[in-house]
JSON list of C-alpha atoms in Angstrom, two decimals:
[
{"chain": "A", "resi": 219, "resn": "MET", "atom": "CA", "xyz": [-44.12, 40.09, -53.62]},
{"chain": "A", "resi": 220, "resn": "THR", "atom": "CA", "xyz": [-46.34, 40.37, -50.67]},
{"chain": "A", "resi": 221, "resn": "MET", "atom": "CA", "xyz": [-46.84, 36.67, -50.65]},
{"chain": "A", "resi": 222, "resn": "LEU", "atom": "CA", "xyz": [-43.11, 36.07, -50.70]},
{"chain": "A", "resi": 223, "resn": "SER", "atom": "CA", "xyz": [-42.52, 38.59, -47.90]},
{"chain": "A", "resi": 224, "resn": "ASN", "atom": "CA", "xyz": [-45.35, 37.04, -45.86]},
{"chain": "A", "resi": 225, "resn": "LEU", "atom": "CA", "xyz": [-43.76, 33.63, -46.30]},
{"chain": "A", "resi": 226, "resn": "THR", "atom": "CA", "xyz": [-40.33, 34.84, -45.24]},
{"chain": "A", "resi": 227, "resn": "ASP", "atom": "CA", "xyz": [-41.81, 36.68, -42.25]},
{"chain": "A", "resi": 228, "resn": "SER", "atom": "CA", "xyz": [-43.67, 33.58, -41.10]},
{"chain": "A", "resi": 229, "resn": "LEU", "atom": "CA", "xyz": [-40.51, 31.48, -41.57]},
{"chain": "A", "resi": 230, "resn": "LYS", "atom": "CA", "xyz": [-38.51, 33.97, -39.50]},
{"chain": "A", "resi": 231, "resn": "ARG", "atom": "CA", "xyz": [-41.11, 33.88, -36.74]},
{"chain": "A", "resi": 232, "resn": "ALA", "atom": "CA", "xyz": [-41.20, 30.10, -36.82]},
{"chain": "A", "resi": 233, "resn": "ALA", "atom": "CA", "xyz": [-37.39, 29.92, -36.63]},
{"chain": "A", "resi": 234, "resn": "LYS", "atom": "CA", "xyz": [-37.29, 32.36, -33.71]},
{"chain": "A", "resi": 235, "resn": "SER", "atom": "CA", "xyz": [-40.02, 30.43, -31.91]},
{"chain": "A", "resi": 236, "resn": "ALA", "atom": "CA", "xyz": [-38.22, 27.11, -32.50]},
{"chain": "A", "resi": 237, "resn": "LEU", "atom": "CA", "xyz": [-34.94, 28.65, -31.38]},
{"chain": "A", "resi": 238, "resn": "ARG", "atom": "CA", "xyz": [-36.53, 29.97, -28.21]},
{"chain": "A", "resi": 239, "resn": "HIS", "atom": "CA", "xyz": [-38.05, 26.57, -27.46]},
{"chain": "A", "resi": 240, "resn": "THR", "atom": "CA", "xyz": [-34.76, 24.69, -28.01]},
{"chain": "A", "resi": 241, "resn": "ILE", "atom": "CA", "xyz": [-32.25, 27.03, -26.34]},
{"chain": "A", "resi": 242, "resn": "GLY", "atom": "CA", "xyz": [-33.70, 26.62, -22.84]},
{"chain": "A", "resi": 243, "resn": "PRO", "atom": "CA", "xyz": [-33.78, 22.80, -22.85]},
{"chain": "A", "resi": 244, "resn": "ALA", "atom": "CA", "xyz": [-30.32, 22.69, -24.52]},
{"chain": "A", "resi": 245, "resn": "ILE", "atom": "CA", "xyz": [-28.82, 24.87, -21.79]},
{"chain": "A", "resi": 246, "resn": "GLY", "atom": "CA", "xyz": [-30.60, 22.83, -19.13]},
{"chain": "A", "resi": 247, "resn": "ALA", "atom": "CA", "xyz": [-29.35, 19.55, -20.63]},
{"chain": "A", "resi": 248, "resn": "SER", "atom": "CA", "xyz": [-25.81, 20.96, -20.76]},
{"chain": "A", "resi": 249, "resn": "VAL", "atom": "CA", "xyz": [-25.94, 21.94, -17.10]},
{"chain": "A", "resi": 250, "resn": "VAL", "atom": "CA", "xyz": [-27.30, 18.53, -16.11]},
{"chain": "A", "resi": 251, "resn": "ALA", "atom": "CA", "xyz": [-24.62, 16.78, -18.20]},
{"chain": "A", "resi": 252, "resn": "TYR", "atom": "CA", "xyz": [-21.92, 18.90, -16.53]},
{"chain": "A", "resi": 253, "resn": "PHE", "atom": "CA", "xyz": [-23.06, 17.95, -13.04]},
{"chain": "A", "resi": 254, "resn": "VAL", "atom": "CA", "xyz": [-23.51, 14.28, -13.92]},
{"chain": "A", "resi": 255, "resn": "TYR", "atom": "CA", "xyz": [-20.00, 14.12, -15.41]},
{"chain": "A", "resi": 256, "resn": "TYR", "atom": "CA", "xyz": [-18.40, 15.66, -12.32]},
{"chain": "A", "resi": 257, "resn": "ALA", "atom": "CA", "xyz": [-20.53, 13.49, -10.02]},
{"chain": "A", "resi": 258, "resn": "VAL", "atom": "CA", "xyz": [-18.86, 10.46, -11.62]},
{"chain": "A", "resi": 259, "resn": "GLN", "atom": "CA", "xyz": [-15.42, 11.68, -12.72]},
{"chain": "A", "resi": 260, "resn": "GLY", "atom": "CA", "xyz": [-14.76, 14.67, -10.44]},
{"chain": "A", "resi": 261, "resn": "ASP", "atom": "CA", "xyz": [-12.43, 15.02, -7.47]},
{"chain": "A", "resi": 262, "resn": "ARG", "atom": "CA", "xyz": [-15.24, 13.96, -5.14]},
{"chain": "A", "resi": 263, "resn": "GLY", "atom": "CA", "xyz": [-17.08, 11.76, -7.62]},
{"chain": "A", "resi": 264, "resn": "LEU", "atom": "CA", "xyz": [-18.00, 8.10, -7.51]},
{"chain": "A", "resi": 265, "resn": "LEU", "atom": "CA", "xyz": [-14.69, 6.89, -8.96]},
{"chain": "A", "resi": 266, "resn": "ALA", "atom": "CA", "xyz": [-12.69, 8.96, -6.49]},
{"chain": "A", "resi": 267, "resn": "MET", "atom": "CA", "xyz": [-14.83, 7.56, -3.68]},
{"chain": "A", "resi": 268, "resn": "LYS", "atom": "CA", "xyz": [-14.06, 3.98, -4.75]},
{"chain": "A", "resi": 269, "resn": "HIS", "atom": "CA", "xyz": [-10.35, 4.82, -4.88]},
{"chain": "A", "resi": 270, "resn": "LEU", "atom": "CA", "xyz": [-10.52, 6.34, -1.39]},
{"chain": "A", "resi": 271, "resn": "GLU", "atom": "CA", "xyz": [-12.33, 3.29, -0.04]},
{"chain": "A", "resi": 272, "resn": "THR", "atom": "CA", "xyz": [-9.55, 0.99, -1.26]},
{"chain": "A", "resi": 273, "resn": "GLU", "atom": "CA", "xyz": [-6.93, 3.30, 0.26]},
{"chain": "A", "resi": 274, "resn": "ILE", "atom": "CA", "xyz": [-8.84, 3.29, 3.55]},
{"chain": "A", "resi": 275, "resn": "ALA", "atom": "CA", "xyz": [-9.00, -0.50, 3.54]},
{"chain": "A", "resi": 276, "resn": "THR", "atom": "CA", "xyz": [-5.24, -0.82, 3.00]},
{"chain": "A", "resi": 277, "resn": "ALA", "atom": "CA", "xyz": [-4.54, 1.81, 5.65]},
{"chain": "A", "resi": 278, "resn": "GLU", "atom": "CA", "xyz": [-6.74, -0.04, 8.15]},
{"chain": "A", "resi": 279, "resn": "SER", "atom": "CA", "xyz": [-4.91, -3.31, 7.50]},
{"chain": "A", "resi": 280, "resn": "VAL", "atom": "CA", "xyz": [-1.58, -1.55, 8.04]},
{"chain": "A", "resi": 281, "resn": "LEU", "atom": "CA", "xyz": [-2.99, -0.02, 11.22]},
{"chain": "A", "resi": 282, "resn": "GLN", "atom": "CA", "xyz": [-3.96, -3.46, 12.53]},
{"chain": "A", "resi": 283, "resn": "GLN", "atom": "CA", "xyz": [-0.43, -4.76, 11.82]},
{"chain": "A", "resi": 284, "resn": "VAL", "atom": "CA", "xyz": [1.14, -1.79, 13.58]},
{"chain": "A", "resi": 285, "resn": "ARG", "atom": "CA", "xyz": [-1.17, -2.20, 16.58]},
{"chain": "A", "resi": 286, "resn": "ALA", "atom": "CA", "xyz": [-0.26, -5.89, 16.87]},
{"chain": "A", "resi": 287, "resn": "GLU", "atom": "CA", "xyz": [3.44, -5.02, 16.67]},
{"chain": "A", "resi": 288, "resn": "ARG", "atom": "CA", "xyz": [3.02, -2.32, 19.31]},
{"chain": "A", "resi": 289, "resn": "GLU", "atom": "CA", "xyz": [1.19, -4.68, 21.66]},
{"chain": "A", "resi": 290, "resn": "ARG", "atom": "CA", "xyz": [3.96, -7.25, 21.26]},
{"chain": "A", "resi": 291, "resn": "MET", "atom": "CA", "xyz": [6.59, -4.62, 22.00]},
{"chain": "A", "resi": 292, "resn": "ASP", "atom": "CA", "xyz": [4.61, -3.32, 24.99]},
{"chain": "A", "resi": 293, "resn": "LYS", "atom": "CA", "xyz": [4.47, -6.81, 26.47]},
{"chain": "A", "resi": 294, "resn": "ARG", "atom": "CA", "xyz": [8.23, -7.19, 26.05]},
{"chain": "A", "resi": 295, "resn": "ALA", "atom": "CA", "xyz": [8.84, -3.74, 27.53]},
{"chain": "A", "resi": 296, "resn": "GLN", "atom": "CA", "xyz": [6.71, -4.53, 30.59]},
{"chain": "A", "resi": 297, "resn": "LEU", "atom": "CA", "xyz": [8.96, -7.49, 31.30]},
{"chain": "A", "resi": 298, "resn": "MET", "atom": "CA", "xyz": [11.90, -5.08, 31.54]},
{"chain": "A", "resi": 299, "resn": "ARG", "atom": "CA", "xyz": [10.30, -2.55, 33.96]},
{"chain": "A", "resi": 300, "resn": "ASN", "atom": "CA", "xyz": [11.90, -1.81, 37.34]},
{"chain": "A", "resi": 301, "resn": "ASP", "atom": "CA", "xyz": [8.90, -2.86, 39.42]},
{"chain": "A", "resi": 302, "resn": "HIS", "atom": "CA", "xyz": [8.68, -6.26, 37.71]},
{"chain": "A", "resi": 303, "resn": "LEU", "atom": "CA", "xyz": [11.97, -7.28, 36.13]},
{"chain": "A", "resi": 304, "resn": "ASP", "atom": "CA", "xyz": [11.96, -10.61, 34.36]},
{"chain": "A", "resi": 305, "resn": "ARG", "atom": "CA", "xyz": [15.42, -12.11, 34.76]},
{"chain": "A", "resi": 306, "resn": "ASP", "atom": "CA", "xyz": [15.11, -14.33, 31.72]},
{"chain": "A", "resi": 307, "resn": "MET", "atom": "CA", "xyz": [14.25, -11.37, 29.50]},
{"chain": "A", "resi": 308, "resn": "LEU", "atom": "CA", "xyz": [17.15, -9.38, 30.96]},
{"chain": "A", "resi": 309, "resn": "ASP", "atom": "CA", "xyz": [19.53, -12.28, 30.38]},
{"chain": "A", "resi": 310, "resn": "GLU", "atom": "CA", "xyz": [18.32, -12.75, 26.81]},
{"chain": "A", "resi": 311, "resn": "ARG", "atom": "CA", "xyz": [18.72, -9.06, 25.95]},
{"chain": "A", "resi": 312, "resn": "ALA", "atom": "CA", "xyz": [22.19, -8.87, 27.57]},
{"chain": "A", "resi": 313, "resn": "ARG", "atom": "CA", "xyz": [23.42, -11.90, 25.64]},
{"chain": "A", "resi": 314, "resn": "THR", "atom": "CA", "xyz": [22.02, -10.55, 22.40]},
{"chain": "A", "resi": 315, "resn": "MET", "atom": "CA", "xyz": [23.42, -7.05, 22.84]},
{"chain": "A", "resi": 316, "resn": "LEU", "atom": "CA", "xyz": [26.86, -8.14, 24.12]},
{"chain": "A", "resi": 317, "resn": "ASN", "atom": "CA", "xyz": [27.17, -11.27, 21.96]},
{"chain": "A", "resi": 318, "resn": "LEU", "atom": "CA", "xyz": [27.93, -13.42, 24.99]},
{"chain": "A", "resi": 319, "resn": "SER", "atom": "CA", "xyz": [26.95, -16.90, 26.09]},
{"chain": "A", "resi": 320, "resn": "GLY", "atom": "CA", "xyz": [26.03, -18.46, 29.42]},
{"chain": "A", "resi": 321, "resn": "PRO", "atom": "CA", "xyz": [28.13, -20.96, 31.37]},
{"chain": "A", "resi": 322, "resn": "ARG", "atom": "CA", "xyz": [25.72, -23.83, 30.62]},
{"chain": "A", "resi": 323, "resn": "ASP", "atom": "CA", "xyz": [25.26, -23.00, 26.92]},
{"chain": "A", "resi": 324, "resn": "VAL", "atom": "CA", "xyz": [26.51, -25.49, 24.36]},
{"chain": "A", "resi": 325, "resn": "ILE", "atom": "CA", "xyz": [28.35, -23.78, 21.53]},
{"chain": "A", "resi": 326, "resn": "ILE", "atom": "CA", "xyz": [28.79, -25.56, 18.22]},
{"chain": "A", "resi": 327, "resn": "GLN", "atom": "CA", "xyz": [31.26, -23.94, 15.88]},
{"chain": "A", "resi": 328, "resn": "LEU", "atom": "CA", "xyz": [30.40, -24.42, 12.25]},
{"chain": "A", "resi": 329, "resn": "PRO", "atom": "CA", "xyz": [33.13, -24.51, 9.61]},
{"chain": "A", "resi": 330, "resn": "LYS", "atom": "CA", "xyz": [33.41, -21.40, 7.52]},
{"chain": "A", "resi": 331, "resn": "ALA", "atom": "CA", "xyz": [31.78, -21.64, 4.12]},
{"chain": "A", "resi": 332, "resn": "ALA", "atom": "CA", "xyz": [34.30, -22.07, 1.31]},
{"chain": "A", "resi": 333, "resn": "ALA", "atom": "CA", "xyz": [34.38, -19.54, -1.49]},
{"chain": "A", "resi": 334, "resn": "PRO", "atom": "CA", "xyz": [32.60, -20.65, -4.69]},
{"chain": "A", "resi": 335, "resn": "ASP", "atom": "CA", "xyz": [35.90, -20.83, -6.61]},
{"chain": "A", "resi": 336, "resn": "ASP", "atom": "CA", "xyz": [37.51, -23.04, -3.94]},
{"chain": "A", "resi": 337, "resn": "ALA", "atom": "CA", "xyz": [34.52, -25.39, -3.86]},
{"chain": "A", "resi": 338, "resn": "SER", "atom": "CA", "xyz": [34.57, -25.91, -7.63]},
{"chain": "A", "resi": 339, "resn": "ALA", "atom": "CA", "xyz": [38.32, -26.62, -7.54]},
{"chain": "A", "resi": 340, "resn": "GLU", "atom": "CA", "xyz": [37.82, -29.21, -4.77]},
{"chain": "A", "resi": 341, "resn": "ASN", "atom": "CA", "xyz": [34.95, -30.86, -6.67]},
{"chain": "A", "resi": 342, "resn": "SER", "atom": "CA", "xyz": [37.00, -31.13, -9.85]},
{"chain": "A", "resi": 343, "resn": "ALA", "atom": "CA", "xyz": [39.94, -32.61, -7.91]},
{"chain": "A", "resi": 344, "resn": "GLU", "atom": "CA", "xyz": [37.68, -35.23, -6.36]},
{"chain": "A", "resi": 345, "resn": "LYS", "atom": "CA", "xyz": [36.27, -36.25, -9.75]},
{"chain": "A", "resi": 346, "resn": "ARG", "atom": "CA", "xyz": [39.71, -36.85, -11.34]},
{"chain": "A", "resi": 347, "resn": "PRO", "atom": "CA", "xyz": [40.80, -40.46, -11.28]},
{"chain": "A", "resi": 348, "resn": "ARG", "atom": "CA", "xyz": [43.72, -41.08, -8.95]},
{"chain": "A", "resi": 349, "resn": "SER", "atom": "CA", "xyz": [46.57, -43.19, -10.03]},
{"chain": "A", "resi": 350, "resn": "VAL", "atom": "CA", "xyz": [47.56, -45.96, -7.68]},
{"chain": "A", "resi": 351, "resn": "ASN", "atom": "CA", "xyz": [51.31, -46.76, -7.59]}
]
């Protein structure tokens, strides 16, 4: 029995030693895996950074469009200032806002568009053969 107890004691010691040697690296590997996962997938990870970069690029393009629009509007507004009033710009805005025309303007009145039902009735009447008496 002593041999059997010696064998079991040495197996227990070997298991404890192996367990001690594997628990530390296993915990360390788990911690490293945790940080690597969140470095890629986390809120501030690599994928989130790529997503933010694309959002920044689209926001910058929108900003450039808005700046160009603002510059265009500023140029038009400067033409309407009191110190330098552009008469052509004032005339254009007044005509647009009041729906008026100038004395030298040529106005061409276009016929009103016929309703779709009226147009189909006229087309069918034109296609019918006419009897000549």
